[in-house]
Coordinates of C-alpha atoms in Angstrom, one line a residue:
X267 CA 0.1 0.8 -0.2
X268 CA 1.8 3.3 -0.7
X269 CA 1.9 5.9 1.4
X270 CA 0.4 9.1 1.0
X271 CA 3.4 11.7 2.6
X272 CA 1.3 14.9 4.1
X273 CA 3.1 17.7 1.3
X274 CA 3.2 15.9 -1.9
X275 CA 5.2 17.6 -4.1
X276 CA 3.7 18.3 -7.5
X277 CA 7.1 18.5 -9.8
X278 CA 10.6 16.8 -9.5
X279 CA 13.4 18.5 -11.3
X280 CA 15.1 16.1 -13.2
X281 CA 18.3 16.9 -14.9
X282 CA 18.4 17.2 -18.4
X283 CA 22.4 18.7 -19.9
X284 CA 25.0 19.8 -17.9
X285 CA 27.4 22.8 -19.5
X286 CA 30.9 23.3 -19.1
X287 CA 30.4 25.8 -16.2
X288 CA 29.0 22.9 -14.2
X289 CA 25.6 24.0 -14.5
X290 CA 22.6 21.9 -14.9
X291 CA 19.8 22.5 -17.4
X292 CA 16.6 20.6 -15.5
X293 CA 12.5 19.5 -16.5
X294 CA 10.1 19.5 -14.8
X295 CA 8.4 16.9 -14.3
X296 CA 4.5 15.5 -12.8
X297 CA 4.6 13.5 -9.9
X298 CA 2.0 10.8 -10.1
X299 CA 3.3 9.0 -7.2
X300 CA -0.1 11.6 -5.0
X301 CA -3.4 10.8 -4.5
X302 CA -5.9 10.8 -7.6
X303 CA -8.3 11.8 -6.0
X304 CA -6.5 15.1 -4.3
X305 CA -5.4 16.2 -8.1
X306 CA -9.3 15.5 -9.6
X307 CA -10.9 17.6 -6.5
X308 CA -7.9 20.4 -7.5
X309 CA -8.6 20.1 -11.0
X310 CA -12.3 20.2 -11.1
X311 CA -12.5 23.3 -8.4
X312 CA -9.8 25.3 -11.1
X313 CA -12.2 24.0 -14.2
X314 CA -15.6 26.1 -11.9
X315 CA -13.4 28.5 -11.2
X316 CA -12.8 29.5 -14.9
X317 CA -16.3 29.1 -15.9
X318 CA -17.7 31.8 -13.1
X319 CA -14.6 34.3 -14.5
X320 CA -16.0 33.4 -18.1
X321 CA -20.0 33.6 -16.6
X322 CA -19.1 37.1 -14.6
X323 CA -17.2 38.3 -18.0
X324 CA -20.3 37.2 -20.0
X325 CA -23.2 39.0 -17.7
X326 CA -20.9 41.7 -17.3
X327 CA -20.9 42.0 -21.3
X328 CA -24.6 40.9 -21.5
X329 CA -25.7 42.8 -18.9
X330 CA -27.7 45.8 -20.5
X331 CA -28.9 43.0 -22.8
X332 CA -30.4 40.8 -20.1
X333 CA -31.4 43.0 -17.8
X334 CA -35.7 43.2 -19.2
X335 CA -34.8 38.8 -18.3
X336 CA -33.3 39.1 -15.2
X337 CA -36.2 42.1 -14.0
X338 CA -39.1 39.1 -15.1
X339 CA -37.6 36.2 -14.0
X340 CA -36.9 38.2 -10.5
X341 CA -40.8 38.7 -10.2
X342 CA -41.7 35.3 -11.5
X343 CA -39.9 33.3 -8.4
X344 CA -40.7 36.4 -5.7
X345 CA -44.9 35.4 -6.6
X346 CA -43.6 31.5 -6.9
X347 CA -42.2 32.3 -3.2
X348 CA -46.0 33.9 -2.2
X349 CA -48.1 31.2 -3.7
X350 CA -51.1 32.0 -1.9
X351 CA -54.9 33.0 -2.3
X352 CA -54.1 36.2 -0.4
X353 CA -51.2 37.3 -2.4
X354 CA -53.7 36.5 -5.8
X355 CA -56.3 38.6 -4.3
X356 CA -53.8 41.5 -2.9
X357 CA -51.9 41.6 -6.3
X358 CA -55.1 41.5 -9.1
X359 CA -56.4 44.3 -6.4
X360 CA -52.8 46.6 -7.0
X361 CA -52.9 45.4 -11.1
X362 CA -57.1 46.4 -11.5
X363 CA -55.8 49.7 -9.7
X364 CA -52.2 50.0 -12.4
X365 CA -54.6 49.7 -14.8
X366 CA -57.2 52.3 -14.5
X367 CA -54.5 54.7 -13.5
X368 CA -53.1 53.9 -17.0
X369 CA -56.8 54.5 -18.8
X370 CA -57.0 58.0 -16.8
X371 CA -53.2 58.8 -18.2
X372 CA -55.3 57.7 -21.7
X373 CA -57.9 60.2 -20.9
X374 CA -56.5 63.2 -19.9
X375 CA -53.3 63.2 -22.4
X376 CA -50.4 62.5 -20.0
X377 CA -48.0 60.0 -21.3
X378 CA -45.1 60.3 -18.3
X379 CA -48.6 58.4 -16.2
X380 CA -49.8 56.3 -19.0
X381 CA -46.0 54.5 -19.7
X382 CA -45.1 54.4 -15.6
X383 CA -48.7 53.0 -14.9
X384 CA -49.2 50.8 -17.9
X385 CA -45.4 49.0 -16.5
X386 CA -46.6 48.6 -13.7
X387 CA -50.1 46.8 -14.7
X388 CA -47.4 44.0 -16.9
X389 CA -45.0 43.6 -13.9
X390 CA -48.3 43.0 -10.8
X391 CA -50.0 41.4 -13.5
X392 CA -46.9 38.3 -13.7
X393 CA -46.6 38.3 -9.6
X394 CA -50.4 38.4 -9.7
X395 CA -50.4 35.2 -12.2
X396 CA -47.5 33.4 -10.3
X397 CA -48.9 33.3 -6.7
X398 CA -52.0 31.9 -8.3
X399 CA -50.7 28.9 -10.3
X400 CA -47.2 29.4 -9.5
X401 CA -44.6 27.0 -11.3
X402 CA -46.2 25.9 -14.6
X403 CA -47.2 26.2 -18.1
X404 CA -49.5 30.0 -16.8
X405 CA -46.6 31.4 -15.1
X406 CA -44.4 30.4 -18.1
X407 CA -47.1 32.1 -20.5
X408 CA -47.0 35.3 -18.0
X409 CA -43.3 35.3 -17.9
X410 CA -42.7 35.1 -21.9
X411 CA -45.5 37.5 -22.2
X412 CA -44.2 40.2 -19.5
X413 CA -40.4 39.8 -21.4
X414 CA -41.7 40.3 -24.4
X415 CA -43.2 43.6 -23.7
X416 CA -39.9 44.5 -22.1
X417 CA -37.9 43.5 -24.6
X418 CA -39.8 45.8 -27.2
X419 CA -39.7 48.5 -25.0
X420 CA -36.5 48.2 -24.7
X421 CA -35.1 47.0 -27.9
X422 CA -35.2 50.9 -29.6
X423 CA -33.0 52.7 -26.3
X424 CA -30.5 49.0 -26.3
X425 CA -30.5 50.1 -30.2
X426 CA -29.2 54.1 -29.5
X427 CA -26.7 53.4 -26.7
X428 CA -25.1 50.8 -28.8
X429 CA -24.7 52.9 -31.3
X430 CA -23.4 55.5 -29.4
X431 CA -21.1 53.4 -28.0
X432 CA -19.7 52.6 -31.6
X433 CA -19.3 56.1 -32.4
X434 CA -17.9 57.3 -29.1
X435 CA -15.2 54.3 -30.3
X436 CA -14.8 55.4 -33.4
X437 CA -14.3 58.7 -32.0
X438 CA -11.4 57.7 -29.5
X439 CA -9.8 56.0 -32.2
X440 CA -9.6 59.1 -34.0
X441 CA -8.2 61.2 -31.5
X442 CA -5.6 59.1 -30.8
X443 CA -4.4 59.1 -34.1
X444 CA -4.6 55.8 -35.8
X445 CA -2.0 54.7 -38.6
X446 CA -3.6 54.9 -41.9
X447 CA -3.0 51.4 -42.7
X448 CA -5.6 51.1 -39.8
X449 CA -8.2 53.5 -40.3
X450 CA -7.5 53.8 -44.8
X451 CA -10.0 56.6 -45.6
X452 CA -9.9 58.2 -42.4
X453 CA -6.6 58.8 -42.0
X454 CA -6.1 59.9 -45.4
X455 CA -9.1 62.3 -45.0
X456 CA -10.1 62.5 -41.4
X457 CA -14.0 62.8 -40.6
X458 CA -15.1 61.1 -43.4
X459 CA -16.1 58.0 -41.2
X460 CA -19.3 58.4 -39.6
X461 CA -20.4 55.4 -36.7
X462 CA -23.5 54.7 -39.4
X463 CA -23.1 54.2 -43.2
X464 CA -25.8 56.9 -43.9
X465 CA -23.5 59.3 -41.5
X466 CA -20.9 58.3 -43.7
X467 CA -22.7 58.8 -47.1
X468 CA -23.3 62.5 -45.6
X469 CA -19.8 63.1 -44.6
X470 CA -18.7 62.3 -48.1
X471 CA -21.3 64.1 -49.6
X472 CA -20.7 67.5 -48.0
X473 CA -16.8 66.6 -48.8
X474 CA -17.6 66.1 -52.1
X475 CA -19.9 69.2 -52.3
X476 CA -17.8 72.2 -50.3
X477 CA -14.7 70.2 -50.0
X478 CA -14.7 70.7 -46.6
X479 CA -15.4 67.5 -44.5
X480 CA -18.0 68.1 -41.4
X481 CA -17.0 69.3 -37.1
X482 CA -19.7 66.7 -36.0
X483 CA -22.5 65.2 -36.6
X484 CA -24.1 66.3 -33.1
X485 CA -27.4 63.8 -33.7
X486 CA -28.4 61.0 -35.6
X487 CA -32.0 59.1 -36.2
X488 CA -33.0 56.4 -37.8
X489 CA -36.4 55.1 -37.8
X490 CA -39.2 53.7 -39.1
X491 CA -39.5 56.5 -42.3
X492 CA -36.6 57.4 -43.0
X493 CA -33.1 58.7 -41.4
X494 CA -32.1 62.3 -40.1
X495 CA -28.9 64.6 -39.0
X496 CA -27.9 67.6 -37.7
X497 CA -24.7 68.4 -39.0
X498 CA -22.1 71.1 -37.7
X499 CA -20.4 73.0 -40.5
X500 CA -16.9 74.0 -40.5
X501 CA -16.9 78.0 -40.6
X502 CA -17.0 79.6 -44.9
X503 CA -18.7 81.6 -47.5
X504 CA -19.1 77.7 -49.0
X505 CA -19.6 75.6 -46.0
X506 CA -22.7 77.6 -44.2
X507 CA -25.3 75.6 -44.0
X508 CA -28.1 79.0 -46.1
X509 CA -25.2 77.6 -49.6
X510 CA -26.1 74.2 -49.0
X511 CA -29.8 74.4 -48.6
X512 CA -29.5 76.3 -52.4
X513 CA -27.4 73.3 -53.5
X514 CA -29.9 70.4 -52.6
X515 CA -30.5 69.1 -55.2
X516 CA -26.0 68.4 -55.9
X517 CA -26.3 67.5 -52.0
X518 CA -28.8 64.7 -52.9
X519 CA -26.7 63.4 -56.1
X520 CA -23.2 63.2 -54.1
X521 CA -25.4 61.5 -51.0
X522 CA -26.2 58.9 -53.1
X523 CA -28.5 57.2 -50.6
X524 CA -32.9 56.2 -51.8
X525 CA -35.2 58.4 -49.7
X526 CA -36.5 62.1 -50.9
X527 CA -33.7 64.6 -49.3
X528 CA -34.8 67.6 -47.0
X529 CA -32.7 70.5 -45.9
X530 CA -33.1 72.9 -43.1
X531 CA -31.0 75.6 -41.2
X532 CA -30.6 74.3 -37.6
X533 CA -30.8 76.2 -34.1
X534 CA -27.3 77.1 -34.2
X535 CA -26.3 79.8 -37.6
X536 CA -23.9 76.7 -38.2
X537 CA -25.6 74.0 -38.0
X538 CA -27.4 72.3 -40.8
X539 CA -30.6 69.7 -40.3
X540 CA -30.4 66.8 -43.1
X541 CA -33.2 65.3 -43.3
X542 CA -34.1 61.6 -45.5
X543 CA -37.7 60.0 -46.2
X544 CA -37.6 56.6 -47.2
X545 CA -40.9 56.1 -47.3
X546 CA -43.3 59.1 -47.8
X547 CA -45.4 58.7 -44.3
X548 CA -48.5 62.1 -46.0
X549 CA -48.5 60.2 -49.7
X550 CA -52.5 58.3 -48.8
X551 CA -54.9 61.1 -48.1
X552 CA -55.5 61.6 -43.8
X553 CA -59.1 60.9 -43.5
X554 CA -61.3 63.7 -41.5
X555 CA -60.9 62.8 -37.0
X556 CA -63.3 64.2 -34.7
X557 CA -62.2 65.5 -32.2
X558 CA -64.7 67.0 -29.7
X559 CA -62.9 70.2 -29.4
X560 CA -65.8 72.4 -28.6
X561 CA -64.4 76.0 -27.6
X562 CA -62.4 77.8 -29.8
X563 CA -60.0 78.3 -27.0
X564 CA -57.6 75.3 -27.7
X565 CA -55.5 73.9 -30.6
X566 CA -57.3 72.7 -33.8
X567 CA -56.6 69.1 -35.2
X568 CA -54.9 70.6 -38.8
X569 CA -53.3 67.0 -39.6
X570 CA -50.3 65.4 -39.4
X571 CA -46.2 65.5 -39.9
X572 CA -44.3 63.0 -41.7
X573 CA -43.5 60.9 -39.0
X574 CA -47.0 60.7 -38.4
X575 CA -47.5 62.6 -35.1
X576 CA -50.7 65.1 -34.7
X577 CA -49.8 68.9 -35.8
X578 CA -52.0 71.5 -34.1
X579 CA -52.5 75.1 -34.5
X580 CA -53.5 78.2 -32.1
X581 CA -56.0 79.9 -33.5
X582 CA -57.4 82.6 -30.8
X583 CA -55.1 85.9 -30.7
X584 CA -53.6 85.5 -34.2
X585 CA -54.8 85.8 -37.8
X586 CA -54.4 83.3 -40.2
X587 CA -52.7 83.5 -43.7
X588 CA -53.3 80.1 -45.9
X589 CA -51.4 80.6 -49.6
X590 CA -51.3 78.4 -52.6
X591 CA -51.6 77.8 -55.9
X592 CA -54.9 76.8 -57.5
X593 CA -55.9 72.7 -57.3
X594 CA -53.0 72.0 -54.6
X595 CA -55.9 72.0 -51.4
X596 CA -56.0 75.9 -49.9
X597 CA -60.1 75.2 -50.1
X598 CA -59.9 72.3 -48.1
X599 CA -57.2 73.8 -45.7
X600 CA -60.2 76.6 -45.1
X601 CA -63.0 74.1 -45.1
X602 CA -61.4 72.0 -42.5
X603 CA -60.8 74.9 -40.3
X604 CA -64.2 76.1 -40.1
X605 CA -65.4 72.1 -39.8
X606 CA -63.2 72.9 -37.0
X607 CA -64.6 75.7 -35.2
X608 CA -68.3 75.0 -36.0
X609 CA -68.5 72.7 -33.6
X610 CA -67.3 75.8 -31.4
X611 CA -70.5 77.2 -29.4
X612 CA -68.1 80.3 -28.5
X613 CA -67.3 81.7 -32.2
X614 CA -69.4 83.5 -34.8
X615 CA -68.7 82.5 -38.1
X616 CA -68.5 85.1 -41.2
X617 CA -67.1 84.8 -44.9
X618 CA -66.5 87.0 -47.9
X619 CA -65.9 84.4 -51.8
X620 CA -65.4 87.0 -54.0
X621 CA -65.9 84.3 -56.5
X622 CA -69.2 84.1 -58.7
X623 CA -71.4 82.4 -57.0
X624 CA -69.4 81.5 -54.1
X625 CA -68.5 78.3 -54.2
X626 CA -66.3 77.4 -51.3
X627 CA -67.6 79.6 -48.6
X628 CA -71.7 79.3 -50.0
X629 CA -71.8 76.0 -48.7
X630 CA -71.0 76.7 -45.5
X631 CA -73.6 79.7 -45.4
X632 CA -76.0 77.7 -43.6
X633 CA -74.0 77.8 -40.3
X634 CA -72.1 81.3 -40.7
X635 CA -74.1 83.6 -38.3
X636 CA -74.6 86.1 -41.5
X637 CA -74.9 85.2 -44.7
X638 CA -71.6 85.4 -47.0
X639 CA -70.6 88.2 -49.0
X640 CA -70.2 87.7 -52.2
X641 CA -69.3 91.8 -53.8
X642 CA -67.8 93.9 -53.0
X643 CA -70.2 96.2 -51.7
X644 CA -71.6 93.6 -49.2
X645 CA -67.4 93.3 -47.7
X646 CA -67.6 97.1 -47.1
X647 CA -71.0 96.3 -45.2
X648 CA -69.4 93.3 -42.7
X649 CA -66.3 95.4 -42.8
X650 CA -67.7 98.5 -41.4
X651 CA -69.7 96.6 -38.9
X652 CA -66.4 94.6 -38.0
X653 CA -64.5 98.1 -37.1
X654 CA -68.6 99.3 -35.4
X655 CA -68.3 95.6 -33.3
X656 CA -64.3 96.3 -32.5
X657 CA -65.4 99.5 -30.8
X658 CA -68.3 98.1 -28.6
X659 CA -66.1 95.4 -27.7
X660 CA -63.3 98.0 -26.9
X661 CA -65.9 100.4 -24.9
X662 CA -67.5 97.0 -22.3
X663 CA -62.7 95.8 -22.0
X664 CA -62.3 100.1 -20.9
X665 CA -65.4 100.0 -18.3
X666 CA -64.8 96.0 -17.3
X667 CA -61.1 97.1 -16.7
X668 CA -62.1 99.9 -14.8
X669 CA -64.0 98.2 -12.6
X670 CA -61.6 95.8 -12.0
X671 CA -59.2 97.8 -10.9
X672 CA -61.5 99.8 -8.6
X673 CA -62.3 96.5 -6.9
X674 CA -58.0 96.2 -6.6
X675 CA -57.8 93.4 -9.5
X676 CA -55.2 93.9 -12.8
X677 CA -57.0 95.0 -15.9
X678 CA -58.9 93.6 -18.4
X679 CA -56.6 93.3 -21.6
X680 CA -58.5 90.2 -24.0
X681 CA -61.8 89.7 -24.7
X682 CA -62.1 86.0 -23.3
X683 CA -64.6 84.3 -25.6
X684 CA -67.5 81.9 -23.1
X685 CA -66.7 84.7 -20.0
X686 CA -67.7 88.5 -22.1
X687 CA -69.2 86.9 -25.1
X688 CA -68.4 84.8 -28.6
X689 CA -65.1 84.9 -30.9
X690 CA -65.5 86.2 -34.3
X691 CA -63.7 83.9 -37.2
X692 CA -63.7 85.7 -41.0
X693 CA -63.1 83.9 -43.5
X694 CA -61.9 85.8 -47.2
X695 CA -61.5 83.7 -49.7
X696 CA -59.3 85.0 -53.0
X697 CA -58.1 88.1 -51.0
X698 CA -56.5 89.4 -53.7
X699 CA -60.1 89.5 -55.8
X700 CA -61.2 91.5 -53.2
X701 CA -58.7 93.9 -53.4
X702 CA -58.7 94.0 -57.2
X703 CA -62.7 94.4 -57.6
X704 CA -62.6 97.6 -54.6
X705 CA -58.9 98.6 -53.7
X706 CA -60.2 101.3 -50.6
X707 CA -61.0 97.9 -48.7
X708 CA -57.1 97.2 -48.2
X709 CA -56.7 100.7 -45.7
X710 CA -59.8 99.2 -43.8
X711 CA -59.2 95.3 -43.9
X712 CA -55.5 96.3 -42.6
X713 CA -57.0 98.4 -40.1
X714 CA -58.5 95.3 -38.5
X715 CA -56.1 93.1 -38.6
X716 CA -54.6 95.5 -36.4
X717 CA -56.3 96.4 -33.9
X718 CA -59.0 93.3 -34.2
X719 CA -57.1 90.6 -32.2
X720 CA -57.4 91.3 -28.5
X721 CA -60.9 91.7 -29.0
X722 CA -61.5 88.3 -30.4
X723 CA -61.9 89.3 -33.4
X724 CA -59.7 86.6 -35.6
X725 CA -59.7 86.8 -40.0
X726 CA -58.6 83.2 -42.0
X727 CA -57.8 84.7 -45.3
X728 CA -56.4 82.8 -48.2
X729 CA -55.1 84.1 -51.6
X730 CA -52.8 82.4 -54.4
X731 CA -50.1 84.8 -53.2
X732 CA -49.8 87.6 -50.4
X733 CA -48.5 90.1 -52.9
X734 CA -47.5 93.9 -52.2
X735 CA -50.7 94.4 -54.1
X736 CA -52.9 92.7 -52.3
X737 CA -52.4 95.0 -49.3
X738 CA -52.6 97.4 -51.6
X739 CA -49.0 98.5 -52.4
X740 CA -47.6 97.8 -49.1
X741 CA -47.1 94.5 -46.8
X742 CA -47.6 95.6 -43.4
X743 CA -50.8 94.1 -43.1
X744 CA -48.8 91.0 -44.0
X745 CA -47.4 91.0 -40.6
X746 CA -50.3 91.1 -39.1
X747 CA -50.5 87.6 -39.9
X748 CA -49.1 85.2 -36.4
X749 CA -50.0 82.1 -38.5
X750 CA -48.9 81.6 -41.9
X751 CA -49.4 78.6 -43.8
X752 CA -48.8 77.7 -47.3
X753 CA -49.8 74.3 -49.1
X754 CA -47.8 74.3 -53.0
X755 CA -46.4 77.6 -54.5
X756 CA -46.8 78.3 -58.3
X757 CA -43.3 79.6 -58.4
X758 CA -40.0 79.2 -56.4
X759 CA -40.4 83.5 -55.9
X760 CA -43.9 82.7 -54.4
X761 CA -42.3 82.3 -50.9
X762 CA -40.6 85.2 -50.0
X763 CA -44.5 86.6 -50.4
X764 CA -45.6 83.8 -47.0
X765 CA -42.5 82.9 -45.1
X766 CA -40.4 86.4 -45.2
X767 CA -37.4 87.2 -47.1
X768 CA -34.6 85.1 -46.8
X769 CA -36.8 81.9 -46.1
X770 CA -35.5 80.0 -49.0
X771 CA -32.1 79.7 -48.1
X772 CA -33.6 78.4 -44.8
X773 CA -35.7 75.6 -46.3
X774 CA -39.2 77.2 -46.8
X775 CA -39.2 75.6 -49.7
X776 CA -43.4 75.2 -51.1
X777 CA -42.7 74.4 -54.3
X778 CA -41.4 71.4 -53.7
X779 CA -44.8 69.9 -52.1
X780 CA -45.7 67.3 -54.5
X781 CA -49.5 66.5 -52.9
X782 CA -52.6 68.4 -52.9
X783 CA -53.3 69.2 -49.1
X784 CA -49.4 68.9 -48.3
X785 CA -48.5 72.4 -46.7
X786 CA -45.4 74.6 -44.7
X787 CA -46.6 76.0 -41.4
X788 CA -44.7 79.2 -40.0
X789 CA -45.7 80.2 -36.4
X790 CA -44.7 81.2 -32.7
X791 CA -43.9 77.6 -32.3
X792 CA -43.6 76.4 -35.9
X793 CA -40.1 78.4 -36.8
X794 CA -38.3 75.2 -38.4
X795 CA -39.5 74.4 -41.8
X796 CA -41.4 71.4 -42.0
X797 CA -43.9 68.7 -43.8
X798 CA -47.5 68.8 -42.9
X799 CA -50.7 67.7 -44.9
X800 CA -54.3 67.9 -43.9
X801 CA -57.1 65.8 -43.4
X802 CA -59.4 66.2 -46.1
X803 CA -62.7 67.5 -45.5
X804 CA -65.4 65.6 -48.0
X805 CA -68.3 66.8 -49.8
X806 CA -70.1 64.6 -47.4
X807 CA -68.3 65.8 -44.5
X808 CA -69.7 69.8 -45.7
X809 CA -73.2 67.6 -46.1
X810 CA -73.4 66.4 -42.4
X811 CA -73.1 69.8 -41.0
X812 CA -75.1 71.7 -43.5
X813 CA -77.3 69.2 -45.5
X814 CA -80.1 69.6 -42.9
X815 CA -80.9 73.0 -43.9
X816 CA -80.8 72.6 -47.3
X817 CA -83.1 69.4 -47.6
X818 CA -85.5 71.4 -44.9
X819 CA -87.0 73.3 -47.5
X820 CA -89.4 71.6 -49.7
X821 CA -88.9 71.6 -54.0
X822 CA -92.0 73.0 -54.8
X823 CA -91.5 75.6 -52.3
X824 CA -91.3 78.7 -53.9
X825 CA -87.4 80.3 -54.1
X826 CA -87.2 83.9 -52.3
X827 CA -85.5 86.7 -55.0
X828 CA -82.0 87.1 -55.3
X829 CA -81.4 90.5 -52.9
X830 CA -79.2 92.3 -50.0
X831 CA -82.0 92.3 -47.7
X832 CA -80.3 90.3 -44.8
X833 CA -77.7 92.7 -45.4
X834 CA -78.9 96.0 -44.5
X835 CA -81.0 94.0 -41.8
X836 CA -77.7 92.4 -40.4
X837 CA -75.1 95.1 -40.6
X838 CA -77.1 98.4 -41.1
X839 CA -75.0 101.2 -39.9
X840 CA -75.9 102.9 -36.7
X841 CA -78.0 106.3 -36.9
X842 CA -79.1 108.7 -34.8
X843 CA -82.9 110.1 -34.9
X844 CA -82.1 113.0 -36.9
X845 CA -80.6 110.6 -39.6
X846 CA -76.8 111.4 -38.7
X847 CA -74.4 108.8 -38.6
X848 CA -73.3 106.9 -35.4
X849 CA -69.3 107.7 -35.2
X850 CA -66.6 105.3 -33.1
X851 CA -66.7 108.9 -29.8
X852 CA -70.7 108.5 -29.4
X853 CA -71.0 105.4 -27.8
X854 CA -72.0 103.6 -30.3
X855 CA -72.3 100.1 -28.1
X856 CA -74.5 101.8 -25.8
X857 CA -76.7 103.1 -28.5
X858 CA -77.7 99.8 -30.0
X859 CA -78.7 99.0 -26.4
X860 CA -80.4 101.8 -26.4
X861 CA -82.0 101.0 -29.4
X862 CA -83.2 97.4 -28.1
X863 CA -84.2 99.5 -25.1
X864 CA -86.3 102.3 -27.0
X865 CA -86.3 104.7 -23.8
X866 CA -84.9 104.5 -20.6
X867 CA -83.6 107.2 -18.4
X868 CA -80.5 107.3 -17.3
X869 CA -80.4 104.9 -13.8
X870 CA -82.0 102.6 -16.2
X871 CA -79.8 103.0 -18.6
X872 CA -76.8 102.4 -16.5
X873 CA -78.3 99.0 -14.6
X874 CA -79.0 97.7 -18.2
X875 CA -75.5 98.1 -19.9
X876 CA -73.1 97.9 -16.2
X877 CA -71.8 101.5 -16.6
X878 CA -71.4 104.2 -13.8
X879 CA -74.0 107.1 -14.5
X880 CA -71.5 109.8 -15.2
X881 CA -71.0 107.3 -18.4
X882 CA -74.7 107.2 -19.1
X883 CA -75.4 111.2 -18.5
X884 CA -72.0 111.8 -21.4
X885 CA -72.8 109.5 -24.0
X886 CA -77.2 110.9 -23.5
X887 CA -75.8 114.2 -23.2
X888 CA -74.1 113.5 -26.6
X889 CA -77.5 112.1 -28.3
X890 CA -79.0 114.2 -27.7
X891 CA -77.3 116.5 -30.5
X892 CA -78.8 114.7 -32.7
X893 CA -82.1 114.2 -32.2
X894 CA -82.7 112.2 -28.8
X895 CA -85.5 113.9 -26.9
X896 CA -86.3 113.7 -23.0
X897 CA -89.3 114.1 -21.5
X898 CA -90.3 113.8 -17.4
X899 CA -91.1 110.8 -16.1
X900 CA -92.2 111.2 -12.3
X901 CA -89.1 112.7 -10.9
X902 CA -86.7 111.8 -13.4
X903 CA -86.4 112.3 -17.0
X904 CA -86.7 109.3 -19.6
X905 CA -85.0 109.8 -23.2
X906 CA -86.3 108.2 -26.3
X907 CA -84.3 106.1 -29.2
X908 CA -86.9 107.0 -31.9
X909 CA -88.1 110.5 -33.4
X910 CA -91.1 111.8 -32.2
X911 CA -93.8 111.4 -35.0
X912 CA -92.1 107.8 -34.2
X913 CA -93.1 107.6 -30.7

């Protein structure tokens, strides 16, 4: 029997050769006299340690990839550990509460609450299933669904992180100055290699166009409809973003990438926004969407952008200019705005359509507050009435402001729909034709554009091109339009008439729009050029709002003769008993209410109109100069609005 030493040697020296200086060379050989069981145990420990080290490295390397699976597995294990009826009921109730919170988040359009509540709903549902069924196929199914959903949400973020790490690695190699053999083209021409094939193609295309490489590509995004990038350009005349935008066609040829290239000025002066759309998300007609909005104080839904996101337009306290060539959707956008505002309970609509027969606004006449103005005379009557309405509303705002200040509150500065009265929206189709037929209306129109906004009187004007002639020889009126919208323009030179001088160098190119209903929009919030498409209002959609008006009239009923009488009734100018016109400084708003009363004392007039007695007294003193008479009525004097022969 072999005796096992207490400390057996692992290796023993074996002499091999002896040199002249008596030095020996040894070969170490394994001593197999040691115990076989001890060596086997040590080998197993070594192998296990190696496996653990490799597993640790694998987990460390792929920690982001396995995080969702590890999380859902932990939830399932916790559920199995708590397997009981009570735990199932508790987690089921919590799942219901989280689901209700997600529904409320959707209802009130709160994205953070919706996302958080939906995540808790899925996680709690997984735990509830595990506590109810324990280890088994039911729990495995819930785990698989939860894990799949987690990776579906987590995947885009993980891809973005990978791209960022890859770009960081490439930038690090660039900074270290790698040898030409290592980086090839990058060593010979620095700045021409990007983190993605698209970025590389973009860098090379810009270099071929300008002779200079971009300083940096600060952001790169790839989506289902294409890709976009924010490029920082070096200083120079030929490398300025405006110069590159003007050479878009050549850059697209240099790029050699599939899709439609769009260029725009970036946030900084030396930044260029590059977008390549491989799929036209706006190629199909967008059907009309019912929003359920019943107040004009909310923005209206116009349509969608190239990424499929909805686009809303604020109309309150802003005039809107709609330009574009014929048959490219300009009138369709007007119909869409009328359709939206017709749902609003706090808005009145008026229209001016100078085309013979009013084909654009005429069908909407039943839902408007007055017949559509179809002649210059009718348009002048409407605009003069709007001027008087401005005076009336201004006097009310002044009186309300005085009372508010007397109560220690701030002044009243705007007419608020639903509080002070209704908002007014005036739609004008073919503004240029209106000015051509009556040039004198340009000055009145411009005056209303300047003073009417704070009184909640808004103009939505459509024209083919808002040139200098449209506004009576000046472009001052165009500056009053805070919302500027353009469908396809007939010529490249029309863009500055809508978006201002220098707009084309920044990417405002309406002549490049290729489908009816597509438009560019410039507002206080939307300052960068972007293509949108409006929802399409069909003839059936119009009939749904106004068809009842026409169907109520029997075909056998004799039609009334064409007359301007409705305009005389609706917009008849205010006159005093002696026939004089009521001027702006003669309290036209109070006179209108006084006419409705027929007669009143100073006290009654002040109470009905909610003004001070001093204001009522000064107004009546002015009116007495124009035929208003007063008679004693007890201890007071009663004043009459009609001439004596009509009393």
